[in-house]
Coordinates of C-alpha atoms in Angstrom, one line a residue:
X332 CA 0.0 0.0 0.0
X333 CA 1.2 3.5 -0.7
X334 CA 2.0 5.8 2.1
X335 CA -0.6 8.9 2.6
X336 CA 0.8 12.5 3.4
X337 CA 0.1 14.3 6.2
X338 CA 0.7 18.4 6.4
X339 CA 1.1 19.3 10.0
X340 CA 1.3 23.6 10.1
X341 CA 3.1 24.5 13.7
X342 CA 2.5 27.7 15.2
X343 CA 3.4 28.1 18.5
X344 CA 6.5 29.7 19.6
X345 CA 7.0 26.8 22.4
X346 CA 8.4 24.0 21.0
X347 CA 7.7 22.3 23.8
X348 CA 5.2 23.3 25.2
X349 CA 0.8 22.5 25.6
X350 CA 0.3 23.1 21.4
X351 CA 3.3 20.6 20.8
X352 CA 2.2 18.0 23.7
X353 CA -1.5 18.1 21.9
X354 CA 0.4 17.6 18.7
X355 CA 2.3 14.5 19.8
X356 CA -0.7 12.9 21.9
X357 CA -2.2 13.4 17.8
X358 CA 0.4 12.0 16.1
X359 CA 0.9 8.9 18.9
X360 CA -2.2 7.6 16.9
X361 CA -0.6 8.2 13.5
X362 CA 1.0 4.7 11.6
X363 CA 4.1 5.7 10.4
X364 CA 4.2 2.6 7.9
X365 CA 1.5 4.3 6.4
X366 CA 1.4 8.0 6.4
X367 CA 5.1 10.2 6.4
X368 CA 4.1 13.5 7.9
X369 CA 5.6 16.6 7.0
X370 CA 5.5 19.7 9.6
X371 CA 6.5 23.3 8.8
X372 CA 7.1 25.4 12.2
X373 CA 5.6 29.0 11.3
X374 CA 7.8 30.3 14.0
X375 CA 11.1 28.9 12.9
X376 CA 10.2 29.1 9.4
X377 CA 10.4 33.2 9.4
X378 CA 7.5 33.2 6.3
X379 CA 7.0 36.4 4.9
X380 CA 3.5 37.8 4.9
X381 CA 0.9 38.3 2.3
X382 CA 1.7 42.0 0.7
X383 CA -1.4 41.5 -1.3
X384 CA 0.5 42.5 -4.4
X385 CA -1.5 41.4 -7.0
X386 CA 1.2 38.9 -8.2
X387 CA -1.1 35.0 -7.9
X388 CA -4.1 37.1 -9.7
X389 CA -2.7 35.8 -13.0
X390 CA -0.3 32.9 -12.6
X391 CA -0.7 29.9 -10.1
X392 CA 2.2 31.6 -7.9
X393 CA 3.5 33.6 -5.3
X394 CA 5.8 36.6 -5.7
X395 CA 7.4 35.1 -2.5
X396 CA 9.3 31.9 -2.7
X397 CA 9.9 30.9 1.3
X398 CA 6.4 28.5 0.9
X399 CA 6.9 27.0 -2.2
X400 CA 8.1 23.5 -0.6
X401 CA 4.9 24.3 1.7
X402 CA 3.0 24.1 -1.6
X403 CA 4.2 21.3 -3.5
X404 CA 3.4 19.3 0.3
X405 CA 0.0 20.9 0.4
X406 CA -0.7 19.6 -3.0
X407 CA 0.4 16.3 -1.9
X408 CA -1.1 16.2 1.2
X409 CA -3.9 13.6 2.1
X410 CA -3.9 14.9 5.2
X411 CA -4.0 18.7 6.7
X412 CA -3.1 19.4 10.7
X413 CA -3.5 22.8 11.8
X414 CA -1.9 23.2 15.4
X415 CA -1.9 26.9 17.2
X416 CA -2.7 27.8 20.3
X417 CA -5.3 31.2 20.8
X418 CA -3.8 34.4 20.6
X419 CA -6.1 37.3 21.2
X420 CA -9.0 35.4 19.6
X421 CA -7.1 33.9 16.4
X422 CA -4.2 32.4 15.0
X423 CA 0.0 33.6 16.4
X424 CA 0.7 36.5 13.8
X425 CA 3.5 33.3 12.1
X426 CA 0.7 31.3 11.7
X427 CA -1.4 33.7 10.3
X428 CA 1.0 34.9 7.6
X429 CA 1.1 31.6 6.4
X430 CA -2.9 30.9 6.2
X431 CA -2.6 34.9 4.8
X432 CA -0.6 33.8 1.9
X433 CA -2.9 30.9 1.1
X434 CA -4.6 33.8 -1.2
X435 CA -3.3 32.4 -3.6
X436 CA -5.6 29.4 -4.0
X437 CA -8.5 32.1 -3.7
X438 CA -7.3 33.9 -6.6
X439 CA -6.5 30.8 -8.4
X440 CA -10.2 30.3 -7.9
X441 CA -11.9 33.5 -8.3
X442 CA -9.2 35.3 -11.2
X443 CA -8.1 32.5 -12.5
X444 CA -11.2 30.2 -12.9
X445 CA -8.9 26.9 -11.4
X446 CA -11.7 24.8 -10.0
X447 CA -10.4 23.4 -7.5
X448 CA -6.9 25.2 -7.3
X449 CA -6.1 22.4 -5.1
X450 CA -6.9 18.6 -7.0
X451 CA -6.7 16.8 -4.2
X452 CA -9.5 15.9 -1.8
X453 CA -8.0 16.3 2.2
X454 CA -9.0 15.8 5.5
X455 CA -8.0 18.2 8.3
X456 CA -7.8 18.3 11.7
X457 CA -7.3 21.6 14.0
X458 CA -5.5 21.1 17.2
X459 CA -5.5 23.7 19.4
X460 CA -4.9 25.1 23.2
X461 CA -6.0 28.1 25.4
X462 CA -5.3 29.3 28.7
X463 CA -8.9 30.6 29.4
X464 CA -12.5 28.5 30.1
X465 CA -13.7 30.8 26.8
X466 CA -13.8 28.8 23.6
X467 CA -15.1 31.6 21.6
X468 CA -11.2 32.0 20.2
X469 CA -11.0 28.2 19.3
X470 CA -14.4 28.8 17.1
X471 CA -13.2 32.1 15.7
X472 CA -10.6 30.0 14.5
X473 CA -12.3 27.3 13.6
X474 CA -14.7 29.4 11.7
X475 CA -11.5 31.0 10.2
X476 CA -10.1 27.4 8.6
X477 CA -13.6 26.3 7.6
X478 CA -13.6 29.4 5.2
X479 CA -9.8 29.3 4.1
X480 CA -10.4 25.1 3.2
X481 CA -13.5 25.9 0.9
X482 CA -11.3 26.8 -2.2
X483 CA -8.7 24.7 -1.0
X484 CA -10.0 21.4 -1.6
X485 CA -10.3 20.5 2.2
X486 CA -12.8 19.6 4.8
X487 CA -12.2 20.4 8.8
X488 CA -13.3 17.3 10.2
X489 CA -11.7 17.2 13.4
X490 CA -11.3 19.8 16.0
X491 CA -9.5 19.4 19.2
X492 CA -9.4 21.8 22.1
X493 CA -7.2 21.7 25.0
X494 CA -8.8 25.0 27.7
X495 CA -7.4 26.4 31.1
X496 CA -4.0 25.7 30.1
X497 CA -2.9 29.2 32.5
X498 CA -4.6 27.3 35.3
X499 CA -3.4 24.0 35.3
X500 CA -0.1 24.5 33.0
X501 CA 1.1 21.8 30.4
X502 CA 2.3 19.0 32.9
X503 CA -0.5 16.4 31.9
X504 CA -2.9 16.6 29.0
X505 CA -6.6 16.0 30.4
X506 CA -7.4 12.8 29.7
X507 CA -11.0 14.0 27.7
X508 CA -8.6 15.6 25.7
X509 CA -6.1 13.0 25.0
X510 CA -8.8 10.6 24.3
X511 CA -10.3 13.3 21.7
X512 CA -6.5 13.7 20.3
X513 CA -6.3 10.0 19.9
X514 CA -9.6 9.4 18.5
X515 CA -9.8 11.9 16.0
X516 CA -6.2 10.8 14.6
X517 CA -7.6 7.3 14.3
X518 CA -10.9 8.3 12.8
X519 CA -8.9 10.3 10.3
X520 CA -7.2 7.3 9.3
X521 CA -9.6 5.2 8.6
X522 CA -10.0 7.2 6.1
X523 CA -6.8 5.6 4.7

């Protein structure tokens, strides 16, 4: 059998800390025998930001190099993972500039006419942490992806949220949440 793709997009500046735990307690469930994941770390990466120049209006590019391996993985990809933790209501300002400069599959859509920009069908998954009992952030963000994925080929299907980080820290993943992590992995590959 031929190994599926997984994406995983990092963006949490702690590389070790409640958004990477959630990510591994995710990924404990993934077979590596059948799926070789690829993870780009928004923070170490250093992306540069949409300048909404114009440039992908008329060719299936981006005037900006830095995420063209990103790309070619997306393209790839049978499987998306999106892990962030909140940050004023959305997405780390890394993270966002590299959703931001996934304009180009909107205008690959709406100047171009390239239906779907993206061929291939995925699956995604959203992982994601917050310090507060408020999941309004999460859903903002949710919200956020579930828009982004409609020209990109991809449906949110999983969504996994780890609250009160701030008031218990990141020493032990609730175990409601682990069990989500874990079952939403497997669920994701049975669709293998």
């Amino acid at each position: 059998m031929e190994k599926k793709n997984m994406l995983v997009l990092f963006g949490s500046p702690r590389p070790h800390g409640a958004t990477a735990r959630l990510l591994q307690t995710f990924l404990q469930k993934i077979d590596p025998e059948a799926v070789r994941v690829t993870t780009f770390d928004a923070y170490r990466g250093n992306y540069h930001p949409c300048t909404a120049c114009g440039y992908c209006q008329t060719r299936e590019a981006c005037v900006f190099h830095d995420l063209d391996e990103f790309d070619r993985e997306l393209r790839a990809a049978d499987y998306l993972v999106i892990a962030a933790p909140v940050y004023h209501m959305s997405f780390p300002a890394p993270c966002k500039a590299v959703m931001d400069r996934w304009q180009r599959y909107f205008e690959a859509r709406f100047a171009m006419g390239i239906r779907p920009p993206i061929e291939k069908p995925k699956t995604a998954a959203f992982l994601t942490v917050y310090g507060s009992s408020n999941p309004e952030g999460a859903h903002m963000m949710t919200r956020q992806l579930e828009l982004a994925f409609t020209v990109m080929n991809t449906k949110l299907e999983h969504v996994v949220e780890w609250p009160h980080t701030d008031q218990t820290g990141t020493a032990e993943i609730p175990p409601e949440v682990m069990e989500k992590a874990h079952q939403a992995a497997l669920a994701m590959m049975e669709k293998t």
